[in-house]
PDB file of C-alpha atoms in Angstrom:
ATOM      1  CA  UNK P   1      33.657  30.453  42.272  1.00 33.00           C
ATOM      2  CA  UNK P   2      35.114  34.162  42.704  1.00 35.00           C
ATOM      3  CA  UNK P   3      33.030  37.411  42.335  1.00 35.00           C
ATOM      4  CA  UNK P   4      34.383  40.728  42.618  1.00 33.00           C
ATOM      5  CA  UNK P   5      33.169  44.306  41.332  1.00 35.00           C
ATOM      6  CA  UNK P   6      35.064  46.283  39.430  1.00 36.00           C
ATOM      7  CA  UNK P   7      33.976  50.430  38.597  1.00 38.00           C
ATOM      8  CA  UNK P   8      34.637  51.397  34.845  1.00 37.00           C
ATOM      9  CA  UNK P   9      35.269  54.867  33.620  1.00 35.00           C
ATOM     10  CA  UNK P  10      33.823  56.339  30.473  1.00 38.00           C
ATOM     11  CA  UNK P  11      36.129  55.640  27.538  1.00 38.00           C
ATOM     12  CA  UNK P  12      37.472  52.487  28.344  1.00 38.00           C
ATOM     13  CA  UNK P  13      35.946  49.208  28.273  1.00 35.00           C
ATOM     14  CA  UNK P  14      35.213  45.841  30.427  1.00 35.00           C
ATOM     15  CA  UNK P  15      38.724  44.811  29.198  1.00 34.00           C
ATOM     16  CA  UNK P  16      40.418  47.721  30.092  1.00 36.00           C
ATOM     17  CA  UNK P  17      39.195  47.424  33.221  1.00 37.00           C
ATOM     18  CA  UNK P  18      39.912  43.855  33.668  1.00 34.00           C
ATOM     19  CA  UNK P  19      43.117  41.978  32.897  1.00 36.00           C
ATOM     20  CA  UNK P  20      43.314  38.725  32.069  1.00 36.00           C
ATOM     21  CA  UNK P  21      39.377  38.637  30.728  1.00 33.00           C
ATOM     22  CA  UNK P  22      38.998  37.021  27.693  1.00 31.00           C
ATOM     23  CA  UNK P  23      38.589  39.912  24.710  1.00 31.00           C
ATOM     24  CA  UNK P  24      35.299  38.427  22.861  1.00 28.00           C
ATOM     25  CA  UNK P  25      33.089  38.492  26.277  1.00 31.00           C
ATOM     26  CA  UNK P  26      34.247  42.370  27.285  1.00 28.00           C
ATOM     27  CA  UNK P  27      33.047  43.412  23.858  1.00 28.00           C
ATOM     28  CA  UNK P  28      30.035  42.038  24.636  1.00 29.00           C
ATOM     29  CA  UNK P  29      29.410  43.953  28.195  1.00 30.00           C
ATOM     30  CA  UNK P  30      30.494  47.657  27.068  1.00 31.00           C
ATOM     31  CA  UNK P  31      27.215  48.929  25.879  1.00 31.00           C
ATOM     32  CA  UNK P  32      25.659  50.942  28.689  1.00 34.00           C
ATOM     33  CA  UNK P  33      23.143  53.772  28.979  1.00 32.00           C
ATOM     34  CA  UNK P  34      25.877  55.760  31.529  1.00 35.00           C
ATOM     35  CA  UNK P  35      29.299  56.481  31.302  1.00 35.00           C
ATOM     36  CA  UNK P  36      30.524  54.367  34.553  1.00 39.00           C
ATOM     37  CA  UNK P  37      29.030  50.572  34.344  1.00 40.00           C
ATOM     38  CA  UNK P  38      29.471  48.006  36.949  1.00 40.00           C
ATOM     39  CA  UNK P  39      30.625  44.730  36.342  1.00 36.00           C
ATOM     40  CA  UNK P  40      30.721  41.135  37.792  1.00 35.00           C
ATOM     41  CA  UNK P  41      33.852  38.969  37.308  1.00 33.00           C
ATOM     42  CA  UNK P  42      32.873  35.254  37.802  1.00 34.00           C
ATOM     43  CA  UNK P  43      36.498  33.206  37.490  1.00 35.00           C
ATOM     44  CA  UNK P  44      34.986  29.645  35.923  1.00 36.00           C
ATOM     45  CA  UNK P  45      37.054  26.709  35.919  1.00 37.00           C
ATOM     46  CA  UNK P  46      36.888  25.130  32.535  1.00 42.00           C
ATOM     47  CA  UNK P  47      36.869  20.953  31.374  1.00 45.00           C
ATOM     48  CA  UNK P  48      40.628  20.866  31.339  1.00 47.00           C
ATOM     49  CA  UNK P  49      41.395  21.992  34.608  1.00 46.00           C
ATOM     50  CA  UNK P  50      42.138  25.714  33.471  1.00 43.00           C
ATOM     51  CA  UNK P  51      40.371  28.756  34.710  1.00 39.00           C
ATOM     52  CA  UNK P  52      39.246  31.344  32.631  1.00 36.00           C
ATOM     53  CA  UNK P  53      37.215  34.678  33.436  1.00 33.00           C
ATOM     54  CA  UNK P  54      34.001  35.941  32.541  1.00 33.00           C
ATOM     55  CA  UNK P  55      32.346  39.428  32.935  1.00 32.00           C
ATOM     56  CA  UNK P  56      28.490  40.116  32.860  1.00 34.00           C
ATOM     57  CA  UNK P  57      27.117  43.334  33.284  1.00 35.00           C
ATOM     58  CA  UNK P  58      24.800  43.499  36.456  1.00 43.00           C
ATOM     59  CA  UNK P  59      21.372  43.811  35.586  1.00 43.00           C
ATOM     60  CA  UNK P  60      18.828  45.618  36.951  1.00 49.00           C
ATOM     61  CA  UNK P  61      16.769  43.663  38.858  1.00 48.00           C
ATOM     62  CA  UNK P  62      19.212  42.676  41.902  1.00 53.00           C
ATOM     63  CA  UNK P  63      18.989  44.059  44.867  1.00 60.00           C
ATOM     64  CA  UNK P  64      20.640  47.082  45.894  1.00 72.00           C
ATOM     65  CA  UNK P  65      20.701  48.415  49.404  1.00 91.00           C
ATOM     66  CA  UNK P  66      20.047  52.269  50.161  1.00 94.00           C
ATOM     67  CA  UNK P  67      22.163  54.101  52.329  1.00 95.00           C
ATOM     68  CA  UNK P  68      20.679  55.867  55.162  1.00 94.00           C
ATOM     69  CA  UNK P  69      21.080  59.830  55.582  1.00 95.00           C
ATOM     70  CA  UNK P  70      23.634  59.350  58.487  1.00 94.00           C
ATOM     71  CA  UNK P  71      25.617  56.451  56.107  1.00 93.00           C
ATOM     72  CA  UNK P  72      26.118  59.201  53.776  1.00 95.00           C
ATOM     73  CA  UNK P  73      27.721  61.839  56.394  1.00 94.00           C
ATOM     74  CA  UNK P  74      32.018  61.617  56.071  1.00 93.00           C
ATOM     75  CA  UNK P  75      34.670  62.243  53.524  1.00 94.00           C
ATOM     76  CA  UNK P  76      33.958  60.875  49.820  1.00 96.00           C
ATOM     77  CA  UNK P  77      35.980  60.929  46.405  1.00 96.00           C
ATOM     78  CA  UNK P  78      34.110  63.007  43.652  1.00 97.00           C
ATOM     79  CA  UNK P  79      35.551  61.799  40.277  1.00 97.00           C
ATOM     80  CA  UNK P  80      33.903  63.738  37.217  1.00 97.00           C
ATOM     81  CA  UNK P  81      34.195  63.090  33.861  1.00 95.00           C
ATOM     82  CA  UNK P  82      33.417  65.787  31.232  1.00 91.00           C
ATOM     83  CA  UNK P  83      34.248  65.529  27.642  1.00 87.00           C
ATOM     84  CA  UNK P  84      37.483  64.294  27.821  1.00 88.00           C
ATOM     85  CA  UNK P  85      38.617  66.128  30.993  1.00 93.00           C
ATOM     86  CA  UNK P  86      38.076  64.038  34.245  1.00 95.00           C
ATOM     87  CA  UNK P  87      39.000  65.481  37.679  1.00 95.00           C
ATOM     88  CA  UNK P  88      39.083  63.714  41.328  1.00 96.00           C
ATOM     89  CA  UNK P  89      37.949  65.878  44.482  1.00 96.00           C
ATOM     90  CA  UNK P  90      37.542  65.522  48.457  1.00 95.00           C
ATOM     91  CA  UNK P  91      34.395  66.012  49.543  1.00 96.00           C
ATOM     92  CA  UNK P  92      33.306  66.254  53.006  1.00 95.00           C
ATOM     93  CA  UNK P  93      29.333  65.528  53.481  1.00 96.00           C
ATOM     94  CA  UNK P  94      28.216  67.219  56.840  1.00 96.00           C
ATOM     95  CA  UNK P  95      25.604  65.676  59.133  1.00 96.00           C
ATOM     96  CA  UNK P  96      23.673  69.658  58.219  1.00 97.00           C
ATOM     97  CA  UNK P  97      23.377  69.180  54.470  1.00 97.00           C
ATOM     98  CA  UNK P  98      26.191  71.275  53.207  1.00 97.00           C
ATOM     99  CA  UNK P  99      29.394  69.638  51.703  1.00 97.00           C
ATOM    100  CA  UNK P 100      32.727  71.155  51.294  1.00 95.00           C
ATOM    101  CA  UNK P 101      35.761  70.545  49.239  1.00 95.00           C
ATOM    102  CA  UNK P 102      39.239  69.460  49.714  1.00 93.00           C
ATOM    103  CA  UNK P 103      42.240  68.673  47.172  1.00 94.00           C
ATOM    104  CA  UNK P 104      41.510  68.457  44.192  1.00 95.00           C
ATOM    105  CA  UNK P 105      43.798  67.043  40.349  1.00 95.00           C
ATOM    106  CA  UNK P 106      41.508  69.701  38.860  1.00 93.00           C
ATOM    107  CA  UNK P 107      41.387  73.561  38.900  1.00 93.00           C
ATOM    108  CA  UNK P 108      41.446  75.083  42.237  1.00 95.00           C
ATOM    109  CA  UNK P 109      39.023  77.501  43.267  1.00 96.00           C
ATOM    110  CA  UNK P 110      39.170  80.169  46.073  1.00 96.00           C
ATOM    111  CA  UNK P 111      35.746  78.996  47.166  1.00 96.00           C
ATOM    112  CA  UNK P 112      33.255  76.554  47.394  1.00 96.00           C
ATOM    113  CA  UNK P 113      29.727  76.309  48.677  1.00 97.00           C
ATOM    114  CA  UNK P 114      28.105  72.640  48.442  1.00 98.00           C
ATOM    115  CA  UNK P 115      24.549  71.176  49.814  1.00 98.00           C
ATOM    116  CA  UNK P 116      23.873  68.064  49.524  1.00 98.00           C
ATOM    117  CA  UNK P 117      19.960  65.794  50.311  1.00 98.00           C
ATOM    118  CA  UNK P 118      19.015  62.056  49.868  1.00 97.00           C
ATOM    119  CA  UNK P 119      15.697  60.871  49.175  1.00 96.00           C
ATOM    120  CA  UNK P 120      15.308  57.227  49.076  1.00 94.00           C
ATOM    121  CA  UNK P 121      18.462  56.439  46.544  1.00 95.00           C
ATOM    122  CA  UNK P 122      18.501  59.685  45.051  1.00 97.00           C
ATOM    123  CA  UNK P 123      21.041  61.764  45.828  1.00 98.00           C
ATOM    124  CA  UNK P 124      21.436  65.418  45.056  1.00 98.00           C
ATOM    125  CA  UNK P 125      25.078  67.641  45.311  1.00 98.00           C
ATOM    126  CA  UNK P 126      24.978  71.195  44.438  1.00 98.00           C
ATOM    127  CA  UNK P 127      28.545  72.717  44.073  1.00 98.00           C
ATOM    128  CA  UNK P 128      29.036  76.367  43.610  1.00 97.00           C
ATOM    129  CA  UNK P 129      32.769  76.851  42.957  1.00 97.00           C
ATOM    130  CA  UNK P 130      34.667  80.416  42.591  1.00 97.00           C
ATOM    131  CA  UNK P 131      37.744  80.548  40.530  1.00 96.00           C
ATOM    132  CA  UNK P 132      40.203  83.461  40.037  1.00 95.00           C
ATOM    133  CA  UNK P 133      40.488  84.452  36.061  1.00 92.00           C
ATOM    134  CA  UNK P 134      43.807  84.513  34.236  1.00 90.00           C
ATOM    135  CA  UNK P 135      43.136  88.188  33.454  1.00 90.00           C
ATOM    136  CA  UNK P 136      42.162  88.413  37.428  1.00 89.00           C
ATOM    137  CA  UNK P 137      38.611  88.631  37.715  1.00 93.00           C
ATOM    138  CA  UNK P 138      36.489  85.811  39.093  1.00 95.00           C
ATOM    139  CA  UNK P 139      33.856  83.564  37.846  1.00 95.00           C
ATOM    140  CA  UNK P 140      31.965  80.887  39.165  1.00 96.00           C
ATOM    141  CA  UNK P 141      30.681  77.685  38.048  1.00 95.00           C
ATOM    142  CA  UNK P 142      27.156  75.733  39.314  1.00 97.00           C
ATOM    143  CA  UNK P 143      27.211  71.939  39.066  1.00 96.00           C
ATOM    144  CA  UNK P 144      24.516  69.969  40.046  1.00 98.00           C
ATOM    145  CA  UNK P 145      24.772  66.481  40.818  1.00 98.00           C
ATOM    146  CA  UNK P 146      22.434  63.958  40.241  1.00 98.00           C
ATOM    147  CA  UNK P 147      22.477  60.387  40.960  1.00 97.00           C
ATOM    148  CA  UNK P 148      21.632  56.732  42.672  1.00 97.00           C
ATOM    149  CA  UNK P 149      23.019  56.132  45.533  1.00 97.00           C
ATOM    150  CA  UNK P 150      24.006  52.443  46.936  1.00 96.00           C
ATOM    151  CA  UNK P 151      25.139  50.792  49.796  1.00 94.00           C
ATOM    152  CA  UNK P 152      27.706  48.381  49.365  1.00 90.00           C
ATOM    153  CA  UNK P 153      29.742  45.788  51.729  1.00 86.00           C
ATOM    154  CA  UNK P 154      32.069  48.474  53.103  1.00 87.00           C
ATOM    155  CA  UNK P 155      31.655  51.703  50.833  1.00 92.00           C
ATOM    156  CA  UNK P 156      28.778  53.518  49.418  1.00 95.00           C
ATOM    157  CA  UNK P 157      28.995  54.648  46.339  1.00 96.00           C
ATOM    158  CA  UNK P 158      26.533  57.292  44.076  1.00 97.00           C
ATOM    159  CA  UNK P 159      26.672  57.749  40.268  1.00 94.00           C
ATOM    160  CA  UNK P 160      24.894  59.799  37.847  1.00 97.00           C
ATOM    161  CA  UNK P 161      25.031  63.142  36.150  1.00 97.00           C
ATOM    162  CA  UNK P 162      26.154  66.387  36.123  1.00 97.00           C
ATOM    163  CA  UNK P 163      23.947  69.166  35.392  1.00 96.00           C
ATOM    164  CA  UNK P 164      25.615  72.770  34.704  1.00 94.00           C
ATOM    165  CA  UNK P 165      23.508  75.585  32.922  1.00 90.00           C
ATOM    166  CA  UNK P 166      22.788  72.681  30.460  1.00 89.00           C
ATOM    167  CA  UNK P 167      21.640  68.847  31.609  1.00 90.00           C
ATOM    168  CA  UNK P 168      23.877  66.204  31.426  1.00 93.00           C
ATOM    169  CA  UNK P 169      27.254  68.033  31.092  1.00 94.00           C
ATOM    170  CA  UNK P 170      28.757  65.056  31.977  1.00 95.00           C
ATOM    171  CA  UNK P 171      28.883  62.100  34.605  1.00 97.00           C
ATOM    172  CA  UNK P 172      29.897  61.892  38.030  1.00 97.00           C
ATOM    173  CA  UNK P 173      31.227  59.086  40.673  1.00 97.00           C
ATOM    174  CA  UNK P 174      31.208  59.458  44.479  1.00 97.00           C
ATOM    175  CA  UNK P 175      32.156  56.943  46.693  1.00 93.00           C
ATOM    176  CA  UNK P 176      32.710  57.064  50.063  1.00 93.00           C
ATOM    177  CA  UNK P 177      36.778  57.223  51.081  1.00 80.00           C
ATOM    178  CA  UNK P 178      36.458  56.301  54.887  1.00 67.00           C
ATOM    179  CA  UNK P 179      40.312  55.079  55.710  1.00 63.00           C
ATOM    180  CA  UNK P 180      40.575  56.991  58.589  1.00 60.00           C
ATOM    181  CA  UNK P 181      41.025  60.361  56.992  1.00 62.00           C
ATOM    182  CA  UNK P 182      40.291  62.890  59.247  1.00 63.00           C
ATOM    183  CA  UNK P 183      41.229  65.742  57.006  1.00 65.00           C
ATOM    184  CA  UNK P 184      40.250  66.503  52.927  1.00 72.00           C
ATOM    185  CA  UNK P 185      43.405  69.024  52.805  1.00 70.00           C
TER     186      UNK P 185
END
C-alpha cells in the first residue's frame, strides 16, 4: 500500500486535486469546515489484479506533531485565498518575532511590517502592508493570520484564517519553503 498527502485549495475538489481517483469517492471527501482540506491517497489493489485509488479525508483524531518556535524560524510560502483572488508570497520568519516579505504574484507594496508568535499549535502572523494609490496617495492594509500549525516529515505547514477589519476575510496556507533559498527577493 501507497500513502501520500496531497494540499487542496478552496474551489476545487479531491478530484481536482487528484488524477486518476475514481469520481464517486472525491465527491464524497469535499465537504470541509475550511477552505484547504488534507487528504490521504491509499492506492488499493483490487480482485483482478488492477489498482485503483481511494481518498479519505484525515480525521481528527490522528496525531499531529507541533513545531517548535525555532522549527518555525526560515523562509515560508504564504498562499491566500480571498473571494476569488488568491495570491502567493515569501515570507521570512525571524528567530525575533517579526516576519518580512519577499516576491510576491499579488500587489506589491512599498512596505511591510510583520510579527509573528506560536503558542502550542497556534500560530499568529500580523502583516501590515503599505501600497501606493493609483491617484498617488497611500493606504495600508492589516491582515491577521490565524491558524494550526503542524509538523510534518520534512515541511511544516500552518493553515487557517485571515482576519482584516472583519473576521474571516478569507483563508490562508503557509508552509515552510526550505530548498536552500537564502534570499525571498
Amino acid at each position: 500500500m501507497v500513502v501520500g498527502f496531497v494540499g487542496l485549495r478552496a474551489g476545487g475538489s479531491v478530484g481536482e486535486g487528484l488524477r486518476g481517483v475514481r469520481a464517486n469517492v472525491c465527491d464524497a471527501t469535499t465537504a470541509r469546515s475550511r477552505k484547504f482540506g488534507v487528504v490521504r491517497v491509499k492506492l488499493a489493489s483490487g480482485g483482478n489484479g488492477s489498482s485503483s485509488s481511494v481518498a479519505e479525508e484525515k480525521t481528527e483524531g490522528e496525531a499531529t506533531v507541533v513545531p517548535t518556535v525555532e522549527d518555525m524560524v526560515g523562509i515560508f510560502q504564504l498562499d491566500e485565498l480571498e473571494d476569488k483572488d488568491s495570491m502567493c508570497t515569501a515570507v521570512v520568519l525571524n528567530a525575533d518575532g517579526t516576519a518580512s516579505c519577499g516576491k510576491t504574484d499579488g500587489p506589491v507594496p512599498v512596505s511591510v511590517k510583520g510579527a509573528w508568535t506560536l503558542e502550542g499549535a497556534e500560530f499568529v502572523m500580523r502583516l501590515v502592508r503599505e501600497f501606493e494609490a493609483e491617484s498617488g496617495g497611500r493606504y495600508t492594509i492589516s491582515s491577521e493570520y490565524v491558524g494550526d500549525a503542524k509538523k510534518n516529515l520534512t515541511y511544516i505547514e500552518i493553515d487557517g484564517v485571515i482576519n482584516q477589519k472583519y473576521p474571516k476575510v478569507g483563508y490562508f496556507k503557509l508552509f515552510s519553503a526550505d530548498d536552500g533559498a537564502t534570499s525571498v527577493n
